[in-house]
Amino acid sequence: MALKTLSCRVLSKLFNHGVIASTNPLSARDAAAAAAAVLGRSSVRGYYNAGKPRHTGPGGAAHARVVDLRSDTVTKPGPAMRQAMAEAEVGDDVMGEDPTVNELQKIAADMFHMEAALFVPTGTMSNLIAVMVHCRERGDEMIVGDLSHLHIYEQGGSAQLAGVHATTVTTLPNGTFDLEQLESKIRHGYPDPHYPRTRLICVENTHNIQGGRVLPLTFLQEVRALADRYGLSVHMDGARVMNAAVSQGVPPSTILQHTHTVSVCLSKGLGSPVGTMLAGPRDFISQAVRCRKALGGGMRQAGILAAAGKMSLLEMVGRLEEDHRNAITFAQALLDCDPLLFNVEMAAVETNILRFYLQESSLSPSEFCARMAQVGEGEEAALGQGIQVLMYPHFGNSVRAVWHLGISHEDTQLAIRKMQFVASQYSQEKLRAQ
């Protein structure tokens, strides 16, 4: 199914903005420190540890508008999706008898041009299942990018639970890797007792850590050709592959023709509360069903969740372009900010994830995020309201912000106003300190 045929109808707004009372006025530095204590000063690899700011006690009567850019996983199902879930026809999916799950799986398989698909609770489980099926023996090996989500953020489950060894290639800024280096990592001479057996190459599209980068189709074609030459499989962690398809203006099948299997999240920009689709050849999915059961992922009347997944695939793909536009709008505002505090590579802003850097060494990503999350002194007078923008300090001393269907153009403009206020306040503090 071509993306152009998918409905671009946007559901009712899915995000209820929180109302948080501000505390008594603090100095800007104290405010930043307080917010940092709430957010947690995440390590470059630990941005999932941060939490949403909480009301800290009695204070002023003013309220704050919250713009949550932490992740596209914070989206919530709207009224139409909730109604579809409530009315879903269900059955026992472990017995293959849930009609809504079966329909979702067929929709996904047809859309991806794969033989079959499987509804899985999470993306992490879906990737693990793929590794388990492709790497059939304990001690087999997969090749992954050193900055891939599968390698960094999934607790080493491939080794911990599947007994699969990972060797890494260097992730380049655009999410790809050098093909000569990739080829050099392939083990030869099996069954030589000294080495694991290379079975699988994993790619990630869009690439999370590198800022939502879209893998070029030529790169995927070359990876597949290399894999075919050595008898290897290619799995795509396609958590946001629909964002990649929208960015490139192609149906997802155009991307996925270069992979054997794919994992596609429904619970990010597509707005479902739960779920991932794992797709591939029919015999692969047959084995995947067994692995899903072993991992505790066999759900019963899962049609309630699958109904949301159907709406995600059929009605929510077209609206991803709005998220991309909003991310670009904010990125440009960073570059236009006076004073010039931010460094953004505009050509790298391809989808809904924005990664940017601060040019002032005295203003760390953690402190900047803390200031953005706190209602600062004089903010309500200057902006007409308090605005809390939630972001994460991220990998490589950067800041990460993610747009999604809970964030409108209006929200993006509020985030820009807050960013400009924070930059102005920081500049004034710096001048006073000189």
GROMACS .gro file of C-alpha atoms in nm:
model
  434
    1MET     CA    1   0.000   0.000   0.000
    2ALA     CA    2   0.156   0.327  -0.107
    3LEU     CA    3   0.179   0.592   0.157
    4LYS     CA    4  -0.004   0.834  -0.070
    5THR     CA    5  -0.314   0.617  -0.040
    6LEU     CA    6  -0.311   0.628   0.338
    7SER     CA    7  -0.550   0.867   0.504
    8CYS     CA    8  -0.394   1.183   0.642
    9ARG     CA    9  -0.687   1.239   0.875
   10VAL     CA   10  -0.560   1.340   1.217
   11LEU     CA   11  -0.740   1.207   1.520
   12SER     CA   12  -0.861   1.432   1.797
   13LYS     CA   13  -0.570   1.580   1.986
   14LEU     CA   14  -0.424   1.302   2.193
   15PHE     CA   15  -0.232   1.484   2.459
   16ASN     CA   16  -0.386   1.649   2.764
   17HIS     CA   17  -0.148   1.923   2.875
   18GLY     CA   18  -0.067   1.904   3.244
   19VAL     CA   19  -0.131   2.197   3.472
   20ILE     CA   20   0.145   2.246   3.725
   21ALA     CA   21   0.148   2.520   3.982
   22SER     CA   22   0.474   2.710   4.008
   23THR     CA   23   0.669   2.738   4.328
   24ASN     CA   24   0.780   3.064   4.491
   25PRO     CA   25   1.013   3.261   4.264
   26LEU     CA   26   1.370   3.133   4.256
   27SER     CA   27   1.684   3.272   4.109
   28ALA     CA   28   1.752   3.139   3.762
   29ARG     CA   29   2.040   2.926   3.885
   30ASP     CA   30   1.840   2.789   4.180
   31ALA     CA   31   1.552   2.720   3.945
   32ALA     CA   32   1.779   2.527   3.713
   33ALA     CA   33   1.919   2.330   4.004
   34ALA     CA   34   1.571   2.249   4.132
   35ALA     CA   35   1.456   2.131   3.792
   36ALA     CA   36   1.771   1.927   3.747
   37ALA     CA   37   1.698   1.752   4.075
   38VAL     CA   38   1.356   1.661   3.946
   39LEU     CA   39   1.469   1.557   3.599
   40GLY     CA   40   1.778   1.372   3.711
   41ARG     CA   41   2.111   1.443   3.546
   42SER     CA   42   2.100   1.166   3.290
   43SER     CA   43   2.418   1.013   3.159
   44VAL     CA   44   2.468   1.024   2.785
   45ARG     CA   45   2.333   0.672   2.761
   46GLY     CA   46   2.069   0.701   3.029
   47TYR     CA   47   1.812   0.946   2.903
   48TYR     CA   48   1.531   0.705   2.981
   49ASN     CA   49   1.601   0.764   3.351
   50ALA     CA   50   1.466   1.119   3.352
   51GLY     CA   51   1.120   1.191   3.487
   52LYS     CA   52   0.850   1.447   3.433
   53PRO     CA   53   0.867   1.751   3.662
   54ARG     CA   54   0.637   1.720   3.961
   55HIS     CA   55   0.457   1.984   4.164
   56THR     CA   56   0.691   2.054   4.453
   57GLY     CA   57   0.452   2.213   4.699
   58PRO     CA   58   0.253   2.529   4.759
   59GLY     CA   59   0.361   2.840   4.580
   60GLY     CA   60   0.232   3.098   4.334
   61ALA     CA   61  -0.111   3.062   4.175
   62ALA     CA   62   0.011   3.075   3.817
   63HIS     CA   63  -0.006   2.768   3.594
   64ALA     CA   64   0.239   2.627   3.342
   65ARG     CA   65   0.180   2.484   2.996
   66VAL     CA   66   0.375   2.161   2.943
   67VAL     CA   67   0.530   2.078   2.604
   68ASP     CA   68   0.662   1.723   2.633
   69LEU     CA   69   0.942   1.660   2.383
   70ARG     CA   70   1.108   1.377   2.574
   71SER     CA   71   1.000   1.105   2.331
   72ASP     CA   72   0.729   1.005   2.086
   73THR     CA   73   0.650   0.721   2.326
   74VAL     CA   74   0.449   0.963   2.545
   75THR     CA   75   0.161   0.983   2.297
   76LYS     CA   76  -0.183   0.884   2.423
   77PRO     CA   77  -0.476   0.728   2.238
   78GLY     CA   78  -0.746   0.978   2.150
   79PRO     CA   79  -1.124   0.932   2.158
   80ALA     CA   80  -1.152   0.761   1.819
   81MET     CA   81  -0.876   0.514   1.901
   82ARG     CA   82  -1.021   0.443   2.244
   83GLN     CA   83  -1.360   0.378   2.086
   84ALA     CA   84  -1.206   0.136   1.836
   85MET     CA   85  -1.035  -0.046   2.122
   86ALA     CA   86  -1.356  -0.066   2.324
   87GLU     CA   87  -1.551  -0.209   2.032
   88ALA     CA   88  -1.284  -0.452   1.909
   89GLU     CA   89  -1.386  -0.809   1.838
   90VAL     CA   90  -1.153  -1.037   2.034
   91GLY     CA   91  -1.052  -1.398   2.082
   92ASP     CA   92  -0.759  -1.597   2.219
   93ASP     CA   93  -0.459  -1.483   2.020
   94VAL     CA   94  -0.230  -1.757   2.154
   95MET     CA   95  -0.472  -1.998   1.986
   96GLY     CA   96  -0.471  -1.781   1.676
   97GLU     CA   97  -0.837  -1.693   1.729
   98ASP     CA   98  -0.833  -1.316   1.780
   99PRO     CA   99  -0.983  -1.175   1.458
  100THR     CA  100  -0.861  -0.820   1.519
  101VAL     CA  101  -0.503  -0.935   1.578
  102ASN     CA  102  -0.520  -1.153   1.268
  103GLU     CA  103  -0.646  -0.860   1.062
  104LEU     CA  104  -0.373  -0.630   1.196
  105GLN     CA  105  -0.106  -0.887   1.110
  106LYS     CA  106  -0.239  -0.918   0.754
  107ILE     CA  107  -0.252  -0.539   0.713
  108ALA     CA  108   0.112  -0.512   0.827
  109ALA     CA  109   0.233  -0.798   0.607
  110ASP     CA  110   0.062  -0.651   0.301
  111MET     CA  111   0.188  -0.299   0.372
  112PHE     CA  112   0.547  -0.417   0.421
  113HIS     CA  113   0.530  -0.667   0.129
  114MET     CA  114   0.631  -0.945   0.366
  115GLU     CA  115   0.483  -1.294   0.375
  116ALA     CA  116   0.363  -1.271   0.735
  117ALA     CA  117   0.365  -1.053   1.045
  118LEU     CA  118   0.331  -1.098   1.420
  119PHE     CA  119   0.189  -0.863   1.685
  120VAL     CA  120   0.441  -0.833   1.971
  121PRO     CA  121   0.407  -0.633   2.296
  122THR     CA  122   0.725  -0.425   2.260
  123GLY     CA  123   1.000  -0.328   2.019
  124THR     CA  124   1.268  -0.469   2.247
  125MET     CA  125   1.097  -0.807   2.250
  126SER     CA  126   1.045  -0.791   1.875
  127ASN     CA  127   1.415  -0.728   1.809
  128LEU     CA  128   1.513  -1.003   2.051
  129ILE     CA  129   1.280  -1.249   1.881
  130ALA     CA  130   1.432  -1.160   1.544
  131VAL     CA  131   1.782  -1.225   1.676
  132MET     CA  132   1.673  -1.555   1.832
  133VAL     CA  133   1.520  -1.681   1.508
  134HIS     CA  134   1.798  -1.564   1.275
  135CYS     CA  135   2.075  -1.684   1.508
  136ARG     CA  136   1.956  -2.037   1.564
  137GLU     CA  137   2.240  -2.166   1.782
  138ARG     CA  138   2.383  -2.025   2.102
  139GLY     CA  139   2.719  -1.868   2.022
  140ASP     CA  140   2.608  -1.739   1.682
  141GLU     CA  141   2.701  -1.379   1.605
  142MET     CA  142   2.526  -1.067   1.480
  143ILE     CA  143   2.686  -0.749   1.346
  144VAL     CA  144   2.536  -0.424   1.477
  145GLY     CA  145   2.620  -0.056   1.479
  146ASP     CA  146   2.799   0.052   1.796
  147LEU     CA  147   2.538   0.325   1.855
  148SER     CA  148   2.234   0.115   1.769
  149HIS     CA  149   1.935   0.097   2.000
  150LEU     CA  150   1.954  -0.282   1.993
  151HIS     CA  151   2.313  -0.273   2.116
  152ILE     CA  152   2.289   0.007   2.375
  153TYR     CA  153   1.935   0.033   2.510
  154GLU     CA  154   1.802  -0.324   2.515
  155GLN     CA  155   2.001  -0.452   2.814
  156GLY     CA  156   2.215  -0.685   2.607
  157GLY     CA  157   1.920  -0.920   2.582
  158SER     CA  158   2.065  -1.091   2.276
  159ALA     CA  159   2.357  -1.214   2.487
  160GLN     CA  160   2.172  -1.235   2.817
  161LEU     CA  161   1.872  -1.434   2.694
  162ALA     CA  162   1.956  -1.568   2.349
  163GLY     CA  163   2.326  -1.649   2.388
  164VAL     CA  164   2.408  -1.449   2.074
  165HIS     CA  165   2.739  -1.264   2.048
  166ALA     CA  166   2.747  -0.911   1.903
  167THR     CA  167   3.031  -0.755   1.714
  168THR     CA  168   3.006  -0.386   1.630
  169VAL     CA  169   3.082  -0.158   1.341
  170THR     CA  170   3.127   0.217   1.379
  171THR     CA  171   2.803   0.410   1.336
  172LEU     CA  172   2.854   0.707   1.106
  173PRO     CA  173   2.678   1.042   1.164
  174ASN     CA  174   2.401   0.957   0.916
  175GLY     CA  175   2.325   0.623   1.083
  176THR     CA  176   2.506   0.410   0.825
  177PHE     CA  177   2.837   0.231   0.856
  178ASP     CA  178   3.136   0.169   0.633
  179LEU     CA  179   3.072  -0.134   0.414
  180GLU     CA  180   3.438  -0.236   0.403
  181GLN     CA  181   3.447  -0.238   0.782
  182LEU     CA  182   3.122  -0.434   0.784
  183GLU     CA  183   3.266  -0.694   0.548
  184SER     CA  184   3.580  -0.722   0.760
  185LYS     CA  185   3.367  -0.821   1.061
  186ILE     CA  186   3.219  -1.127   0.892
  187ARG     CA  187   3.366  -1.449   1.030
  188HIS     CA  188   3.488  -1.713   0.787
  189GLY     CA  189   3.594  -2.073   0.819
  190TYR     CA  190   3.299  -2.215   1.016
  191PRO     CA  191   3.313  -2.463   1.193
  192ASP     CA  192   3.655  -2.343   1.308
  193PRO     CA  193   3.622  -2.389   1.689
  194HIS     CA  194   3.782  -2.053   1.770
  195TYR     CA  195   3.512  -1.821   1.639
  196PRO     CA  196   3.139  -1.763   1.653
  197ARG     CA  197   2.939  -1.803   1.334
  198THR     CA  198   2.819  -1.480   1.170
  199ARG     CA  199   2.448  -1.504   1.095
  200LEU     CA  200   2.292  -1.161   1.096
  201ILE     CA  201   2.341  -0.793   1.010
  202CYS     CA  202   2.120  -0.543   1.195
  203VAL     CA  203   2.042  -0.191   1.075
  204GLU     CA  204   1.835   0.084   1.241
  205ASN     CA  205   1.599   0.314   1.050
  206THR     CA  206   1.545   0.589   1.147
  207HIS     CA  207   1.855   0.605   1.364
  208ASN     CA  208   1.768   0.715   1.717
  209ILE     CA  209   2.099   0.829   1.866
  210GLN     CA  210   2.209   1.001   1.546
  211GLY     CA  211   1.900   1.220   1.554
  212GLY     CA  212   1.633   1.043   1.351
  213ARG     CA  213   1.852   0.997   1.044
  214VAL     CA  214   1.703   0.815   0.747
  215LEU     CA  215   1.916   0.538   0.596
  216PRO     CA  216   1.973   0.595   0.221
  217LEU     CA  217   1.813   0.334  -0.003
  218THR     CA  218   2.146   0.283  -0.179
  219PHE     CA  219   2.310   0.194   0.152
  220LEU     CA  220   2.040  -0.062   0.231
  221GLN     CA  221   2.073  -0.209  -0.117
  222GLU     CA  222   2.448  -0.249  -0.070
  223VAL     CA  223   2.409  -0.404   0.275
  224ARG     CA  224   2.161  -0.657   0.135
  225ALA     CA  225   2.392  -0.742  -0.154
  226LEU     CA  226   2.677  -0.800   0.091
  227ALA     CA  227   2.457  -1.017   0.310
  228ASP     CA  228   2.343  -1.224   0.014
  229ARG     CA  229   2.702  -1.273  -0.096
  230TYR     CA  230   2.791  -1.432   0.238
  231GLY     CA  231   2.463  -1.606   0.313
  232LEU     CA  232   2.362  -1.372   0.597
  233SER     CA  233   2.026  -1.226   0.697
  234VAL     CA  234   1.941  -0.856   0.738
  235HIS     CA  235   1.709  -0.741   1.016
  236MET     CA  236   1.593  -0.381   1.043
  237ASP     CA  237   1.509  -0.225   1.376
  238GLY     CA  238   1.248  -0.013   1.203
  239ALA     CA  239   1.092   0.134   1.516
  240ARG     CA  240   1.042   0.457   1.318
  241VAL     CA  241   1.063   0.323   0.964
  242MET     CA  242   0.731   0.491   0.885
  243ASN     CA  243   0.900   0.825   0.956
  244ALA     CA  244   1.173   0.721   0.713
  245ALA     CA  245   0.918   0.630   0.447
  246VAL     CA  246   0.738   0.964   0.483
  247SER     CA  247   1.069   1.153   0.471
  248GLN     CA  248   1.177   0.973   0.153
  249GLY     CA  249   0.831   0.989  -0.005
  250VAL     CA  250   0.813   0.614  -0.065
  251PRO     CA  251   0.595   0.330   0.065
  252PRO     CA  252   0.758   0.130   0.346
  253SER     CA  253   0.789  -0.170   0.115
  254THR     CA  254   1.042   0.022  -0.096
  255ILE     CA  255   1.267   0.041   0.208
  256LEU     CA  256   1.196  -0.308   0.337
  257GLN     CA  257   1.266  -0.486   0.007
  258HIS     CA  258   1.631  -0.471   0.115
  259THR     CA  259   1.575  -0.654   0.445
  260HIS     CA  260   1.468  -1.005   0.537
  261THR     CA  261   1.280  -0.898   0.849
  262VAL     CA  262   1.166  -0.580   1.022
  263SER     CA  263   1.038  -0.461   1.360
  264VAL     CA  264   0.799  -0.161   1.340
  265CYS     CA  265   0.672   0.018   1.651
  266LEU     CA  266   0.308   0.124   1.669
  267SER     CA  267   0.345   0.304   2.001
  268LYS     CA  268   0.565   0.597   1.896
  269GLY     CA  269   0.459   0.852   1.637
  270LEU     CA  270   0.178   0.624   1.519
  271GLY     CA  271   0.006   0.673   1.853
  272SER     CA  272  -0.091   0.325   1.975
  273PRO     CA  273  -0.062   0.266   2.348
  274VAL     CA  274   0.117  -0.068   2.304
  275GLY     CA  275   0.262  -0.287   2.035
  276THR     CA  276   0.513  -0.363   1.761
  277MET     CA  277   0.484  -0.553   1.435
  278LEU     CA  278   0.750  -0.811   1.347
  279ALA     CA  279   0.737  -0.911   0.982
  280GLY     CA  280   0.926  -1.144   0.751
  281PRO     CA  281   0.904  -1.478   0.571
  282ARG     CA  282   0.628  -1.717   0.676
  283ASP     CA  283   0.867  -1.975   0.825
  284PHE     CA  284   1.046  -1.697   1.017
  285ILE     CA  285   0.718  -1.580   1.172
  286SER     CA  286   0.626  -1.939   1.257
  287GLN     CA  287   0.944  -1.964   1.464
  288ALA     CA  288   0.888  -1.614   1.601
  289VAL     CA  289   0.554  -1.725   1.748
  290ARG     CA  290   0.739  -1.988   1.951
  291CYS     CA  291   0.999  -1.737   2.072
  292ARG     CA  292   0.731  -1.483   2.165
  293LYS     CA  293   0.561  -1.744   2.381
  294ALA     CA  294   0.888  -1.838   2.552
  295LEU     CA  295   0.953  -1.472   2.634
  296GLY     CA  296   0.610  -1.427   2.787
  297GLY     CA  297   0.473  -1.225   2.498
  298GLY     CA  298   0.179  -1.449   2.415
  299MET     CA  299  -0.126  -1.237   2.491
  300ARG     CA  300  -0.486  -1.358   2.500
  301GLN     CA  301  -0.766  -1.120   2.399
  302ALA     CA  302  -0.515  -0.882   2.244
  303GLY     CA  303  -0.759  -0.748   1.987
  304ILE     CA  304  -0.827  -0.457   2.220
  305LEU     CA  305  -0.468  -0.346   2.155
  306ALA     CA  306  -0.461  -0.458   1.792
  307ALA     CA  307  -0.756  -0.231   1.714
  308ALA     CA  308  -0.536   0.064   1.803
  309GLY     CA  309  -0.259  -0.081   1.587
  310LYS     CA  310  -0.490  -0.104   1.288
  311MET     CA  311  -0.575   0.264   1.322
  312SER     CA  312  -0.205   0.347   1.355
  313LEU     CA  313  -0.113   0.179   1.028
  314LEU     CA  314  -0.417   0.286   0.827
  315GLU     CA  315  -0.477   0.640   0.950
  316MET     CA  316  -0.176   0.781   1.135
  317VAL     CA  317   0.113   0.750   0.889
  318GLY     CA  318   0.031   1.054   0.678
  319ARG     CA  319   0.037   1.288   0.977
  320LEU     CA  320   0.403   1.209   1.056
  321GLU     CA  321   0.498   1.481   0.810
  322GLU     CA  322   0.356   1.736   1.055
  323ASP     CA  323   0.601   1.617   1.322
  324HIS     CA  324   0.888   1.652   1.077
  325ARG     CA  325   0.786   2.009   0.991
  326ASN     CA  326   0.761   2.106   1.357
  327ALA     CA  327   1.107   1.964   1.432
  328ILE     CA  328   1.255   2.164   1.144
  329THR     CA  329   1.076   2.479   1.264
  330PHE     CA  330   1.226   2.446   1.611
  331ALA     CA  331   1.571   2.364   1.471
  332GLN     CA  332   1.569   2.677   1.258
  333ALA     CA  333   1.464   2.883   1.560
  334LEU     CA  334   1.767   2.750   1.747
  335LEU     CA  335   1.994   2.876   1.471
  336ASP     CA  336   1.816   3.211   1.460
  337CYS     CA  337   1.833   3.259   1.836
  338ASP     CA  338   2.000   3.572   1.968
  339PRO     CA  339   2.236   3.515   2.146
  340LEU     CA  340   2.386   3.235   1.936
  341LEU     CA  341   2.393   2.953   2.188
  342PHE     CA  342   2.306   2.652   1.973
  343ASN     CA  343   2.464   2.443   1.701
  344VAL     CA  344   2.233   2.250   1.468
  345GLU     CA  345   2.312   2.072   1.142
  346MET     CA  346   1.992   2.148   0.951
  347ALA     CA  347   2.062   1.888   0.683
  348ALA     CA  348   2.054   1.623   0.956
  349VAL     CA  349   1.701   1.718   1.069
  350GLU     CA  350   1.519   1.467   0.852
  351THR     CA  351   1.236   1.338   1.069
  352ASN     CA  352   1.083   1.399   1.413
  353ILE     CA  353   1.400   1.369   1.625
  354LEU     CA  354   1.618   1.674   1.675
  355ARG     CA  355   1.964   1.655   1.823
  356PHE     CA  356   2.143   1.981   1.892
  357TYR     CA  357   2.444   2.113   2.083
  358LEU     CA  358   2.516   2.410   2.308
  359GLN     CA  359   2.807   2.631   2.208
  360GLU     CA  360   2.866   2.769   2.559
  361SER     CA  361   3.075   2.533   2.769
  362SER     CA  362   2.936   2.696   3.083
  363LEU     CA  363   2.582   2.588   2.989
  364SER     CA  364   2.565   2.211   2.990
  365PRO     CA  365   2.289   2.007   2.823
  366SER     CA  366   2.167   1.903   3.167
  367GLU     CA  367   2.139   2.262   3.291
  368PHE     CA  368   1.974   2.377   2.970
  369CYS     CA  369   1.713   2.100   2.994
  370ALA     CA  370   1.657   2.186   3.359
  371ARG     CA  371   1.599   2.553   3.274
  372MET     CA  372   1.358   2.458   2.995
  373ALA     CA  373   1.162   2.239   3.236
  374GLN     CA  374   1.136   2.498   3.514
  375VAL     CA  375   0.918   2.810   3.522
  376GLY     CA  376   1.188   3.073   3.572
  377GLU     CA  377   1.180   3.403   3.753
  378GLY     CA  378   1.004   3.670   3.546
  379GLU     CA  379   0.890   3.418   3.287
  380GLU     CA  380   0.517   3.466   3.333
  381ALA     CA  381   0.551   3.843   3.305
  382ALA     CA  382   0.764   3.813   2.993
  383LEU     CA  383   0.571   3.537   2.815
  384GLY     CA  384   0.224   3.576   2.959
  385GLN     CA  385   0.234   3.226   3.108
  386GLY     CA  386   0.473   2.966   3.243
  387ILE     CA  387   0.597   2.715   2.989
  388GLN     CA  388   0.769   2.388   3.078
  389VAL     CA  389   0.946   2.220   2.786
  390LEU     CA  390   1.066   1.869   2.860
  391MET     CA  391   1.377   1.744   2.679
  392TYR     CA  392   1.664   1.510   2.754
  393PRO     CA  393   2.040   1.555   2.777
  394HIS     CA  394   2.154   1.302   2.523
  395PHE     CA  395   2.440   1.106   2.376
  396GLY     CA  396   2.761   1.292   2.297
  397ASN     CA  397   2.693   1.601   2.509
  398SER     CA  398   2.386   1.694   2.303
  399VAL     CA  399   2.018   1.763   2.369
  400ARG     CA  400   1.742   1.548   2.219
  401ALA     CA  401   1.389   1.663   2.145
  402VAL     CA  402   1.122   1.453   1.974
  403TRP     CA  403   0.802   1.569   1.805
  404HIS     CA  404   0.486   1.358   1.796
  405LEU     CA  405   0.109   1.378   1.758
  406GLY     CA  406   0.075   1.526   2.106
  407ILE     CA  407   0.269   1.835   1.993
  408SER     CA  408   0.098   2.086   1.768
  409HIS     CA  409   0.235   2.382   1.573
  410GLU     CA  410   0.114   2.601   1.862
  411ASP     CA  411   0.308   2.387   2.112
  412THR     CA  412   0.618   2.420   1.896
  413GLN     CA  413   0.586   2.797   1.896
  414LEU     CA  414   0.553   2.792   2.276
  415ALA     CA  415   0.869   2.582   2.297
  416ILE     CA  416   1.049   2.835   2.077
  417ARG     CA  417   0.938   3.124   2.300
  418LYS     CA  418   1.061   2.935   2.607
  419MET     CA  419   1.394   2.857   2.441
  420GLN     CA  420   1.441   3.224   2.351
  421PHE     CA  421   1.355   3.328   2.707
  422VAL     CA  422   1.604   3.081   2.856
  423ALA     CA  423   1.875   3.198   2.615
  424SER     CA  424   1.808   3.563   2.699
  425GLN     CA  425   1.812   3.498   3.075
  426TYR     CA  426   2.137   3.304   3.048
  427SER     CA  427   2.297   3.582   2.844
  428GLN     CA  428   2.195   3.845   3.101
  429GLU     CA  429   2.333   3.633   3.386
  430LYS     CA  430   2.661   3.595   3.200
  431LEU     CA  431   2.689   3.971   3.144
  432ARG     CA  432   2.622   4.042   3.511
  433ALA     CA  433   2.889   3.796   3.613
  434GLN     CA  434   3.156   3.963   3.401
   0.00000   0.00000   0.00000
